[in-house]
Short mmCIF file of C-alpha atoms in Angstrom, two decimals:
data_model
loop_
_atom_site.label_atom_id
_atom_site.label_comp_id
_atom_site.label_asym_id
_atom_site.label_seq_id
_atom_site.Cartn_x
_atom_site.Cartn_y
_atom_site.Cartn_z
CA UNK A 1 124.28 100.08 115.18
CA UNK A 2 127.32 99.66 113.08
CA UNK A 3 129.42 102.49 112.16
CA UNK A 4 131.06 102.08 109.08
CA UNK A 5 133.15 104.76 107.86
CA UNK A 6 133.65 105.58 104.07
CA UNK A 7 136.82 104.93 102.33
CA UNK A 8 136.77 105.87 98.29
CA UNK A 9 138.93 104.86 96.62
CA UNK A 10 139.90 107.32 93.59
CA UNK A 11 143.74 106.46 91.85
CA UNK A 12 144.98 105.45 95.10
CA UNK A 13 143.32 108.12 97.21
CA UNK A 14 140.90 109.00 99.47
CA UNK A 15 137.98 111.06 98.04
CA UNK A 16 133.94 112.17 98.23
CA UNK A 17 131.78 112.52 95.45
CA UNK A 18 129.13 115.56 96.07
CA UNK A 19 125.45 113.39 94.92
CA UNK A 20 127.42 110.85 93.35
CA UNK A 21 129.08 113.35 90.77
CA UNK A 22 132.49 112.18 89.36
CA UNK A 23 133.32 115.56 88.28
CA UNK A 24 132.94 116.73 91.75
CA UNK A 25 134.96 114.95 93.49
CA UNK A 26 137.60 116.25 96.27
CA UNK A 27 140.49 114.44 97.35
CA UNK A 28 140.89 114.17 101.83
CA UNK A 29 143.71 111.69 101.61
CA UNK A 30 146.40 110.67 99.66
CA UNK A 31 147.24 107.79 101.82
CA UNK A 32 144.27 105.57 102.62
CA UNK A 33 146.41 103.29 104.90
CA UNK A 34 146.50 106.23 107.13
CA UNK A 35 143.05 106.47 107.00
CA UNK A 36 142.69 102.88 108.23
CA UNK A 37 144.90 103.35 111.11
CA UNK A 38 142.76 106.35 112.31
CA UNK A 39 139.68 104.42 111.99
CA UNK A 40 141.21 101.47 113.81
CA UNK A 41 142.98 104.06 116.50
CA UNK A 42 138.95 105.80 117.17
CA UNK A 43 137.71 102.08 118.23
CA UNK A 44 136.13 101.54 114.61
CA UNK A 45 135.45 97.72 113.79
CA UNK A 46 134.54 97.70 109.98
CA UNK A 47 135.15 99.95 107.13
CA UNK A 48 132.98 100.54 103.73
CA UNK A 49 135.21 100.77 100.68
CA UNK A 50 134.42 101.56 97.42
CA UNK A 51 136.91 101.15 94.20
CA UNK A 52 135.32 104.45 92.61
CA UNK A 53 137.25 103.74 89.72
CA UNK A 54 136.09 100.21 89.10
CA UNK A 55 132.27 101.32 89.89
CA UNK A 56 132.62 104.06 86.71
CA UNK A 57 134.59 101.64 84.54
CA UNK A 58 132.73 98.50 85.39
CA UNK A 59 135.69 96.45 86.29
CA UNK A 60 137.21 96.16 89.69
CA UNK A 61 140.70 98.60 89.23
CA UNK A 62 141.97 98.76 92.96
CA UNK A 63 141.81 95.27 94.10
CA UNK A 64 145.99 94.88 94.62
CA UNK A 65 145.91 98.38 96.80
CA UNK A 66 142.70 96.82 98.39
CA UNK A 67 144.61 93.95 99.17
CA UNK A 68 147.58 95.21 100.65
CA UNK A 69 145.38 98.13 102.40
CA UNK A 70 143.38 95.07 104.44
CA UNK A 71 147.08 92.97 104.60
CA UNK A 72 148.01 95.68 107.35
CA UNK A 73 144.86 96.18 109.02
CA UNK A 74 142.83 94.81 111.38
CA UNK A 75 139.11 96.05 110.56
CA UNK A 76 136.63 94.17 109.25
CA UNK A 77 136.55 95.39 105.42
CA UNK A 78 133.50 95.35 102.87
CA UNK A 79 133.99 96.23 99.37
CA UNK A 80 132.19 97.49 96.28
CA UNK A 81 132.97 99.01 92.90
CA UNK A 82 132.69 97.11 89.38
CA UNK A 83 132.13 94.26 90.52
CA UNK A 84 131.28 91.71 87.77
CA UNK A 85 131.76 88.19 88.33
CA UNK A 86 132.26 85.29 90.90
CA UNK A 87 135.81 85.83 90.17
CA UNK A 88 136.24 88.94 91.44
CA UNK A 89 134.34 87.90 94.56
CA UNK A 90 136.81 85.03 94.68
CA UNK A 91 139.80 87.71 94.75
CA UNK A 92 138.58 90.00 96.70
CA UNK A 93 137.47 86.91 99.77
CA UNK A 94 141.33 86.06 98.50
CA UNK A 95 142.67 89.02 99.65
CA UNK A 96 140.42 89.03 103.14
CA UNK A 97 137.73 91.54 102.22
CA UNK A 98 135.01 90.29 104.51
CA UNK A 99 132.07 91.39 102.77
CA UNK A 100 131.66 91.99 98.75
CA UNK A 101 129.25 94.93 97.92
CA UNK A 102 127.51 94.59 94.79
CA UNK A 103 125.85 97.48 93.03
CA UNK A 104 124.38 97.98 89.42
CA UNK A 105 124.67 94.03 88.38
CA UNK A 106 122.22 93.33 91.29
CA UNK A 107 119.52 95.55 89.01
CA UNK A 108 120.88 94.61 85.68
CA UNK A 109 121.48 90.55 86.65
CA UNK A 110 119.29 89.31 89.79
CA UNK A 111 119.87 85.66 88.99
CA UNK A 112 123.30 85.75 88.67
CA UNK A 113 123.64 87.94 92.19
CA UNK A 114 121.27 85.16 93.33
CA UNK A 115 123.56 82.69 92.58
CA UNK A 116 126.21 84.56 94.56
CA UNK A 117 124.19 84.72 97.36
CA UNK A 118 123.94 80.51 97.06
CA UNK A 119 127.15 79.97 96.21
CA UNK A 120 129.02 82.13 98.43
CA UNK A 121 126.60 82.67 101.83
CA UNK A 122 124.47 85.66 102.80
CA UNK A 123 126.95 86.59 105.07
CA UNK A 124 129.51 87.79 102.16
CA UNK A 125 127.76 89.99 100.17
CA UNK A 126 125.93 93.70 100.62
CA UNK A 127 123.76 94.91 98.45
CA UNK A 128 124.06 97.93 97.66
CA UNK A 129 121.05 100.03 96.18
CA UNK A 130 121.12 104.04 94.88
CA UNK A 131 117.92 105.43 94.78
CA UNK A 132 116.17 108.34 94.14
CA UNK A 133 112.63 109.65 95.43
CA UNK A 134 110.06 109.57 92.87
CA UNK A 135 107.27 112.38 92.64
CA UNK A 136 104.42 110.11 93.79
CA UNK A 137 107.03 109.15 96.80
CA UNK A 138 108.43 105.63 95.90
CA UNK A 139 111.93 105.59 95.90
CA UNK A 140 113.24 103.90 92.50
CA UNK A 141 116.27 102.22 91.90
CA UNK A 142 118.94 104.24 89.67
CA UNK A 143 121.92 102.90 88.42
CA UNK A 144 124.91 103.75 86.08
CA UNK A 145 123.41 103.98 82.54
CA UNK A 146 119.65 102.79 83.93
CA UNK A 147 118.63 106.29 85.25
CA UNK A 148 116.32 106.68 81.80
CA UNK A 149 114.27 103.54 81.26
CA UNK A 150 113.90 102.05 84.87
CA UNK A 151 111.06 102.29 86.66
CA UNK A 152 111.96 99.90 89.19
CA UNK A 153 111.37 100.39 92.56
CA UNK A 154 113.42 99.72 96.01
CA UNK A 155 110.81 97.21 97.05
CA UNK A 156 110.81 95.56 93.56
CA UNK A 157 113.99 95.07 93.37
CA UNK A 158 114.44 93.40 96.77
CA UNK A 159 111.57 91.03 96.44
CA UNK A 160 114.24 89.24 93.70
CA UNK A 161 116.12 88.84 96.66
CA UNK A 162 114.41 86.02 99.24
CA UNK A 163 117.73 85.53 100.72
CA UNK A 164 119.44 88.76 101.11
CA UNK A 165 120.46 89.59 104.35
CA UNK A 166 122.69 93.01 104.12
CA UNK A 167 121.00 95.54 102.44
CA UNK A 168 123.11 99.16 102.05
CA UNK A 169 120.43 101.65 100.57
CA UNK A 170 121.57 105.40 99.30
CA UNK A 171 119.52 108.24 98.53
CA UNK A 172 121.63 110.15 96.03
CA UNK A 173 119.13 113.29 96.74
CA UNK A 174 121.05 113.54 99.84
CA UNK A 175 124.76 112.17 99.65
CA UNK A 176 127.47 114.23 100.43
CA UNK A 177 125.08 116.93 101.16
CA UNK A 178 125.58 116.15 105.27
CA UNK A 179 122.02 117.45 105.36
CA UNK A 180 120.56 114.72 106.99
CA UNK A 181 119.85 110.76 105.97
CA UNK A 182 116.69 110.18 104.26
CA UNK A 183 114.81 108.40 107.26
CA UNK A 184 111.36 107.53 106.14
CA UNK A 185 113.37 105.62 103.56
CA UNK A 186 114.82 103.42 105.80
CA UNK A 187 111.51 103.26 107.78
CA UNK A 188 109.55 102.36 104.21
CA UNK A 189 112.74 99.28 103.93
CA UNK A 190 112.27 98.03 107.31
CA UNK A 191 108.59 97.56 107.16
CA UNK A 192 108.42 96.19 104.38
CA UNK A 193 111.13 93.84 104.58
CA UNK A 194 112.12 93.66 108.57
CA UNK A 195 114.53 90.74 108.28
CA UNK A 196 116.99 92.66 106.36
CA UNK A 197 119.87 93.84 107.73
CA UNK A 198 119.93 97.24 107.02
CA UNK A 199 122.59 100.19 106.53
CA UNK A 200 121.91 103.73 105.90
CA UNK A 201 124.03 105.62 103.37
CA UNK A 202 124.15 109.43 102.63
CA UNK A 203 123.32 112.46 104.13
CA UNK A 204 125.21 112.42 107.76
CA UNK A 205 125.65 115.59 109.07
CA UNK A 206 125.87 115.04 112.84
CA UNK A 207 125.70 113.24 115.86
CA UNK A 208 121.79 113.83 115.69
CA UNK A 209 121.66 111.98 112.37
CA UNK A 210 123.25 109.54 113.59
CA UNK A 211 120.96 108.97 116.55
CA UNK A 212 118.13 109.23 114.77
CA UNK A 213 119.22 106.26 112.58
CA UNK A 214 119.66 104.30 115.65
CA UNK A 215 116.13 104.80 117.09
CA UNK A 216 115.14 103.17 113.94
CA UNK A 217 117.19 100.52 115.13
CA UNK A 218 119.19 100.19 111.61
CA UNK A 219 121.57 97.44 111.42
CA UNK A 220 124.43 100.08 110.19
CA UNK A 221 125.36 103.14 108.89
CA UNK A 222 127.87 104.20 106.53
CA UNK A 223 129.75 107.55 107.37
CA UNK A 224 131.91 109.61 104.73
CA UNK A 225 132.00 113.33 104.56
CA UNK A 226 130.82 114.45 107.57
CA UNK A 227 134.14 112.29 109.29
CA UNK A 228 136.37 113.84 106.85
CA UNK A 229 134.80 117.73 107.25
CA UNK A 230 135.17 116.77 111.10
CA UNK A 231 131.52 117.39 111.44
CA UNK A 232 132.15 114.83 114.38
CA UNK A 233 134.66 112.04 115.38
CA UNK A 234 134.64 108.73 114.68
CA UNK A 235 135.29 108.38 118.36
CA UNK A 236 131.73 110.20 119.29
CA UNK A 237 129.96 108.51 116.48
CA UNK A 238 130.92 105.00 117.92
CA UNK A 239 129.82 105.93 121.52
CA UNK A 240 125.94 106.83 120.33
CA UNK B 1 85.30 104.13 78.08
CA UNK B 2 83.31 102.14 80.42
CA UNK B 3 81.51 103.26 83.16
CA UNK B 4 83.01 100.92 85.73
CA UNK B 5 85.46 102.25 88.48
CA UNK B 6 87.90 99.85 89.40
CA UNK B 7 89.50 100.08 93.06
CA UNK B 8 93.28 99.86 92.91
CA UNK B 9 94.30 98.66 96.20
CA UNK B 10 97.88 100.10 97.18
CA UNK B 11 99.28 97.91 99.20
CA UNK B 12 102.40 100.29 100.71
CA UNK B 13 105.70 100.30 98.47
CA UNK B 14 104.52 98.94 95.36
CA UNK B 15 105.47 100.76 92.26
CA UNK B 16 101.82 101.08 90.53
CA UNK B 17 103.45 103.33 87.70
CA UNK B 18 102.89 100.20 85.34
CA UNK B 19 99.30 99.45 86.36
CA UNK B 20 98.12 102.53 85.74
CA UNK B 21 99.38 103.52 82.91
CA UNK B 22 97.71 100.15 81.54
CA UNK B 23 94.31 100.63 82.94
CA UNK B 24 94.96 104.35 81.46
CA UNK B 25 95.56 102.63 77.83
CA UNK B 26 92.37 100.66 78.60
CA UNK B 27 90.64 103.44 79.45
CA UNK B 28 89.16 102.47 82.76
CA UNK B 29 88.34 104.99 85.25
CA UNK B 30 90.50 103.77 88.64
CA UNK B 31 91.25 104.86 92.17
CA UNK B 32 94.44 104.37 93.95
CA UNK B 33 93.23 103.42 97.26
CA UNK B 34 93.56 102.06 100.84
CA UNK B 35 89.85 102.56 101.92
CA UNK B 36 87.44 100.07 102.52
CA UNK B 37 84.37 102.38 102.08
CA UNK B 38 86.17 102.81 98.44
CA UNK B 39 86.88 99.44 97.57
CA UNK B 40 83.32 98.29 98.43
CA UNK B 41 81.51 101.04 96.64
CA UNK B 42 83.97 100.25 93.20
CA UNK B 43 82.70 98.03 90.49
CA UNK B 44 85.74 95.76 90.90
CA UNK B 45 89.22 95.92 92.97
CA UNK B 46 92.93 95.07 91.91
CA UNK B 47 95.64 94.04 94.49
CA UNK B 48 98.95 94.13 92.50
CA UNK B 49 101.99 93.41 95.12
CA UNK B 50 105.28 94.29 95.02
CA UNK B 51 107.40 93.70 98.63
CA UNK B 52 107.27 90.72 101.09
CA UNK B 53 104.14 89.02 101.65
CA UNK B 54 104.46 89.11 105.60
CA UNK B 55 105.05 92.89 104.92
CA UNK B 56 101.78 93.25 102.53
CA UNK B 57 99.46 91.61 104.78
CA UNK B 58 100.35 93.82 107.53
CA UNK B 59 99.49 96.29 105.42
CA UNK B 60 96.03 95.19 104.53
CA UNK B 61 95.60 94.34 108.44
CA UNK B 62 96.08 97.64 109.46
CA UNK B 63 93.75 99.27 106.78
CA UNK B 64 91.33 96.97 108.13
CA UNK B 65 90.78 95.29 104.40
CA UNK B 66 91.52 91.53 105.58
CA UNK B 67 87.66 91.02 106.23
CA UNK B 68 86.83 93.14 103.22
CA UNK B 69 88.76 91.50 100.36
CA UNK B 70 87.93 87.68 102.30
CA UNK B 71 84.61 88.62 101.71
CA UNK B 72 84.43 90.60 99.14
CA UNK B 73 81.63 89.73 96.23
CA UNK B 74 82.42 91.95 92.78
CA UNK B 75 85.66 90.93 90.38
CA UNK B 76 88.93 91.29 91.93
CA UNK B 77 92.12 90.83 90.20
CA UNK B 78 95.14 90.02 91.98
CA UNK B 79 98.57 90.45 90.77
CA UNK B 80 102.11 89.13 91.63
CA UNK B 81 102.13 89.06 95.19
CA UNK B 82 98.81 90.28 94.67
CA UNK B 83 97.73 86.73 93.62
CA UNK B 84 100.04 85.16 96.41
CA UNK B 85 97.73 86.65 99.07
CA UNK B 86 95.08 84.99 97.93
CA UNK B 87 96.16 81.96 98.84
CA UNK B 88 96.59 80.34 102.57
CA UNK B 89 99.94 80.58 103.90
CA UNK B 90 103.14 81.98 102.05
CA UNK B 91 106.39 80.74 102.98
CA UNK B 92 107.65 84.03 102.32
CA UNK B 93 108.19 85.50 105.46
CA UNK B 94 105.58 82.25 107.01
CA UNK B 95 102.94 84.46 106.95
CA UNK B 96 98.84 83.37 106.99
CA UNK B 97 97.15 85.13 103.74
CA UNK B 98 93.63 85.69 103.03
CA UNK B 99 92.99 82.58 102.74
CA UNK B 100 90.60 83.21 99.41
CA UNK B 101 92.04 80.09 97.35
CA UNK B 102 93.28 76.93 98.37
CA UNK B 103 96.81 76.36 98.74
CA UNK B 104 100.15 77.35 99.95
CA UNK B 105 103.08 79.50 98.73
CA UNK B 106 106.32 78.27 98.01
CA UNK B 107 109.76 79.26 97.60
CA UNK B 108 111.56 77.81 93.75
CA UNK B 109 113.81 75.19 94.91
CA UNK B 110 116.94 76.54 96.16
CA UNK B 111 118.59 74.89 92.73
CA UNK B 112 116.77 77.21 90.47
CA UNK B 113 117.76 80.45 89.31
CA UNK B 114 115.96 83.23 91.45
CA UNK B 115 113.93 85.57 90.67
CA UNK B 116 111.95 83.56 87.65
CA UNK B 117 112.75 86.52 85.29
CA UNK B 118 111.50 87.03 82.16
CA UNK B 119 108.85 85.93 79.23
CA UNK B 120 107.44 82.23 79.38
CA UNK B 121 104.46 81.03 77.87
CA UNK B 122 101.79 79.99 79.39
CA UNK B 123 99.66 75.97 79.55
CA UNK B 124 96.07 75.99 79.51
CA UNK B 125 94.61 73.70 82.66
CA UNK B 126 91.09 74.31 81.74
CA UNK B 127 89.11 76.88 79.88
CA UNK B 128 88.32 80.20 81.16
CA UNK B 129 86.94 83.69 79.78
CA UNK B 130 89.71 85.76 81.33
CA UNK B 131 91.62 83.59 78.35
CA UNK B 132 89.19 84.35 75.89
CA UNK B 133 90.73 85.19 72.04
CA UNK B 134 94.40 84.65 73.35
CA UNK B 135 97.24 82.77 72.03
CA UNK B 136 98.80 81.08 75.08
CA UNK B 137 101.98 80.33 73.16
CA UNK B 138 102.48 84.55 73.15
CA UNK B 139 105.04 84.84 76.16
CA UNK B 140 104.13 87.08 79.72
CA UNK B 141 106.65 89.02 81.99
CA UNK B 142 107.19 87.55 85.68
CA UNK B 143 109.72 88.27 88.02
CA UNK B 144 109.19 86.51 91.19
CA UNK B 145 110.95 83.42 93.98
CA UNK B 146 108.12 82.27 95.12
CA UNK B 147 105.06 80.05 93.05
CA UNK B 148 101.67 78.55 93.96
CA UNK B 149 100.78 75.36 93.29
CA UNK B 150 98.66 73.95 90.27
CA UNK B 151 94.95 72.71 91.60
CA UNK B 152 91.45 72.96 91.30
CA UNK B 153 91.72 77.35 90.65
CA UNK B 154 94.59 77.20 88.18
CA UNK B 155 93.30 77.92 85.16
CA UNK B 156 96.61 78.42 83.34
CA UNK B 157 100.26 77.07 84.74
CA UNK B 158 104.00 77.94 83.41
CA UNK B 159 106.88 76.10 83.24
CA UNK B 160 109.87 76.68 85.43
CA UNK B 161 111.53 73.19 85.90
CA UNK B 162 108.06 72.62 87.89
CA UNK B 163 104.44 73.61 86.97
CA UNK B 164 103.17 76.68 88.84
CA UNK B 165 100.05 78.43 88.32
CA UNK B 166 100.05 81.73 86.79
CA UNK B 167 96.32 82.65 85.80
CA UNK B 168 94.14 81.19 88.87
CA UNK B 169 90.16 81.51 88.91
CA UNK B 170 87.32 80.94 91.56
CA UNK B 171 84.09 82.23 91.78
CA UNK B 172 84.80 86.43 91.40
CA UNK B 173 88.12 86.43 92.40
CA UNK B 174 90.72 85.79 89.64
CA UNK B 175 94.51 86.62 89.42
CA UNK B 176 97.76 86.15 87.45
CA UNK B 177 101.37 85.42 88.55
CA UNK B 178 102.92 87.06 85.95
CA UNK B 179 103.10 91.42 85.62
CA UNK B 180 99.92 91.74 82.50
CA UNK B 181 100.90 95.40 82.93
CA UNK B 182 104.20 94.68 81.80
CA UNK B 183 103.24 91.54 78.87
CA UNK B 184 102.51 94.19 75.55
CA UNK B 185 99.76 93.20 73.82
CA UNK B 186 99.08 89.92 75.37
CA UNK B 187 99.10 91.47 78.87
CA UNK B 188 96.51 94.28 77.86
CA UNK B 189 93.96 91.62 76.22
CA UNK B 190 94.26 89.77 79.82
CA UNK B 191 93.67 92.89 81.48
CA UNK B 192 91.45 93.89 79.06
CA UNK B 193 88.97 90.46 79.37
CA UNK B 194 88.97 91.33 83.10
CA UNK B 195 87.75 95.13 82.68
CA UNK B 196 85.18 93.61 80.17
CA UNK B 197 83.88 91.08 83.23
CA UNK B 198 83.49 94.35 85.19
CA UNK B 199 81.43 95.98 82.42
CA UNK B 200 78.92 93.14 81.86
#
């Protein structure tokens, strides 16, 4: 299982959203470069990045600092965060991000994502999926501006995806709340669809989550706040 | 409302928010169900689909409702996927399916947009009562990648560079390609002509 720690991007520095709140938000590092070098120092081989500025405006902002950040390091990099057009994929493959993540548009726009997917491999793109547990139990898709009218669910949505291989799935109920990742989720994905390539996002408190995940046999995890609250070392979290 | 109970098959995943609210607006007494015993003792059964087809006959394997639905003698309407399984094979996943209709699933060329999103019309193969007092030039709503081919059950085909079907018929078992749940008015007389089968 792939360990993929968390690097948001926020004016430059490194932050958490609590559940995906902007407006609770709390800075760990002004320097993300730094935070690279510690990743790359604990053994770590890739790192999840989002431009949290581009994801709330829509438009990628941090793709220079993105580009010098990855200039100077050696992990393996995927990115998301406002992510619009082929362009921007362009740039960001420009600038040696190995992996694009793609968010809302994927809901909003499956043919076009689709056609990323053709034109640029499976290999190069992430999708990346928030969702939120429904009463009757099926987790539905919520993105920026869709939380009102969509009644889309997880499953839906991928089945507009026949050649998706990397599939990053949050439960927003959960992020940032270290209280554990949302497993029969993941369990629900991987049944249903068992040739994705799956990463669990949100809700790692501990070394226990994180072996718990890996009996599931996920194809990653992403990692945030419980690195930066120290909950556990990127150094123990690679040797599970 | 009619006295008929329809069997809604929930095939794990599936988002059957939709579907019920329609057969609500229609007025039909359902049941959400996995249950053979169910299924056999309802007037008529539904398998909508959302999710991959190897993944949805797994599911009907291991509720034991492979033999049920292959043999299975009252109206059953099959939706999306739903529809798919009906048929012998789907490339999705190269999976066997019931094996109900004849043909195989396949994926839209790789040059086409995917998912076929959105409203198209539909092209009447031959005449059917599940089409009965429709306007066929009144768009439905599909969103799917893979298609089944026109032949001797397609009672209606759409247009997506190539001729799929997307309203199939043989002997009780019927089904549509497109989401009737989701197609307004035109949708709800489909559904509706099917819940009037059940009734009569």
């Amino acid at each position: 299982m792939i360990i993929y720690p968390a690097i948001d991007l926020r004016d430059g520095k490194c932050v958490r959203l609590y559940q995906g709140d902007f407006t609770q938000a709390k800075t760990y590092s002004h320097n993300p470069a730094t935070m690279l070098e510690v990743f790359a120092a604990a053994g770590g081989q890739w790192v999840h990045m989002v431009d949290l500025d581009g994801a709330q405006q829509g438009q990628l902002q941090q793709g220079r600092l993105i580009g010098s950040l990855i200039r100077e390091s050696k992990l393996k990099i995927e990115v998301g965060g406002g992510i619009r057009s082929s362009e921007d994929l362009n740039s960001l493959f420009t600038y040696g991000v190995e992996r694009v993540v793609i968010g809302s548009i994927a809901v909003s726009q499956p043919q076009l994502v689709n056609s990323w997917l053709q034109q640029f491999g499976n290999e190069r793109i992430t999708l990346a999926l928030d969702c939120s547990i429904a009463t009757d139990g099926i987790p539905k898709v919520r993105t920026h501006g869709w939380q009102a009218h969509s009644h889309l669910s997880v499953m839906e949505l991928l089945a507009m995806y026949p050649t998706i291989k990397y599939v990053l799935c949050t439960d927003i109920a959960v992020d940032g709340t270290l209280q554990g990742p949302n497993l029969n989720l993941y369990q629900q994905i991987q049944q249903a669809y068992p040739e994705i390539a799956l990463i669990a996002s949100g809700g790692v408190g501990s070394l226990a989550d994180l072996q718990a995940l890996k009996q599931l046999q996920l194809h990653g995890v992403v990692v945030g706040k419980a690195l930066y609250e120290n909950q556990f070392t990127l150094q123990e979290a690679l040797a599970i | 409302m009619t006295t008929a109970k329809i069997a809604l098959i929930a095939s794990g995943g599936a988002n059957f928010y939709s579907i019920e609210m329609a057969l609500q607006r229609l007025n039909v007494a359902y049941q959400l169900t996995n249950d053979a015993k169910v299924i056999l003792a309802a007037d008529a059964a539904i398998l909508p689909g959302v999710g991959s087809a190897k993944y949805a006959m797994a599911q009907l394997a291991q509720h034991g409702l492979i033999d049920v639905l292959q043999n299975y003698r009252k109206p059953l309407l099959g939706i999306c996927l739903g529809m798919q399984l009906l048929y012998e094979a789907s490339a999705e996943g190269d999976v066997p399916c019931l094996g109900i209709l004849p043909g195989k699933i396949q994926r839209f060329s790789s040059s086409l947009p995917v998912p076929h999103m959105g409203w198209n019309n539909l092209l009447l193969e031959r005449p059917s009562s599940l089409l009965t007092g429709l306007d066929l030039n009144q768009e439905v709503y599909f969103v799917h990648s893979y298609y089944a081919p026109v032949n001797q059950v397609t009672v209606a085909s759409c247009d997506y560079t190539l001729k799929f079907a997307a309203v199939v018929e043989q002997h009780n078992f019927c089904a549509m390609q497109f989401h009737p749940e989701k197609s307004g008015a035109m949708g709800e007389s489909l559904l509706a002509n099917f819940v009037n089968r059940v009734a009569e």
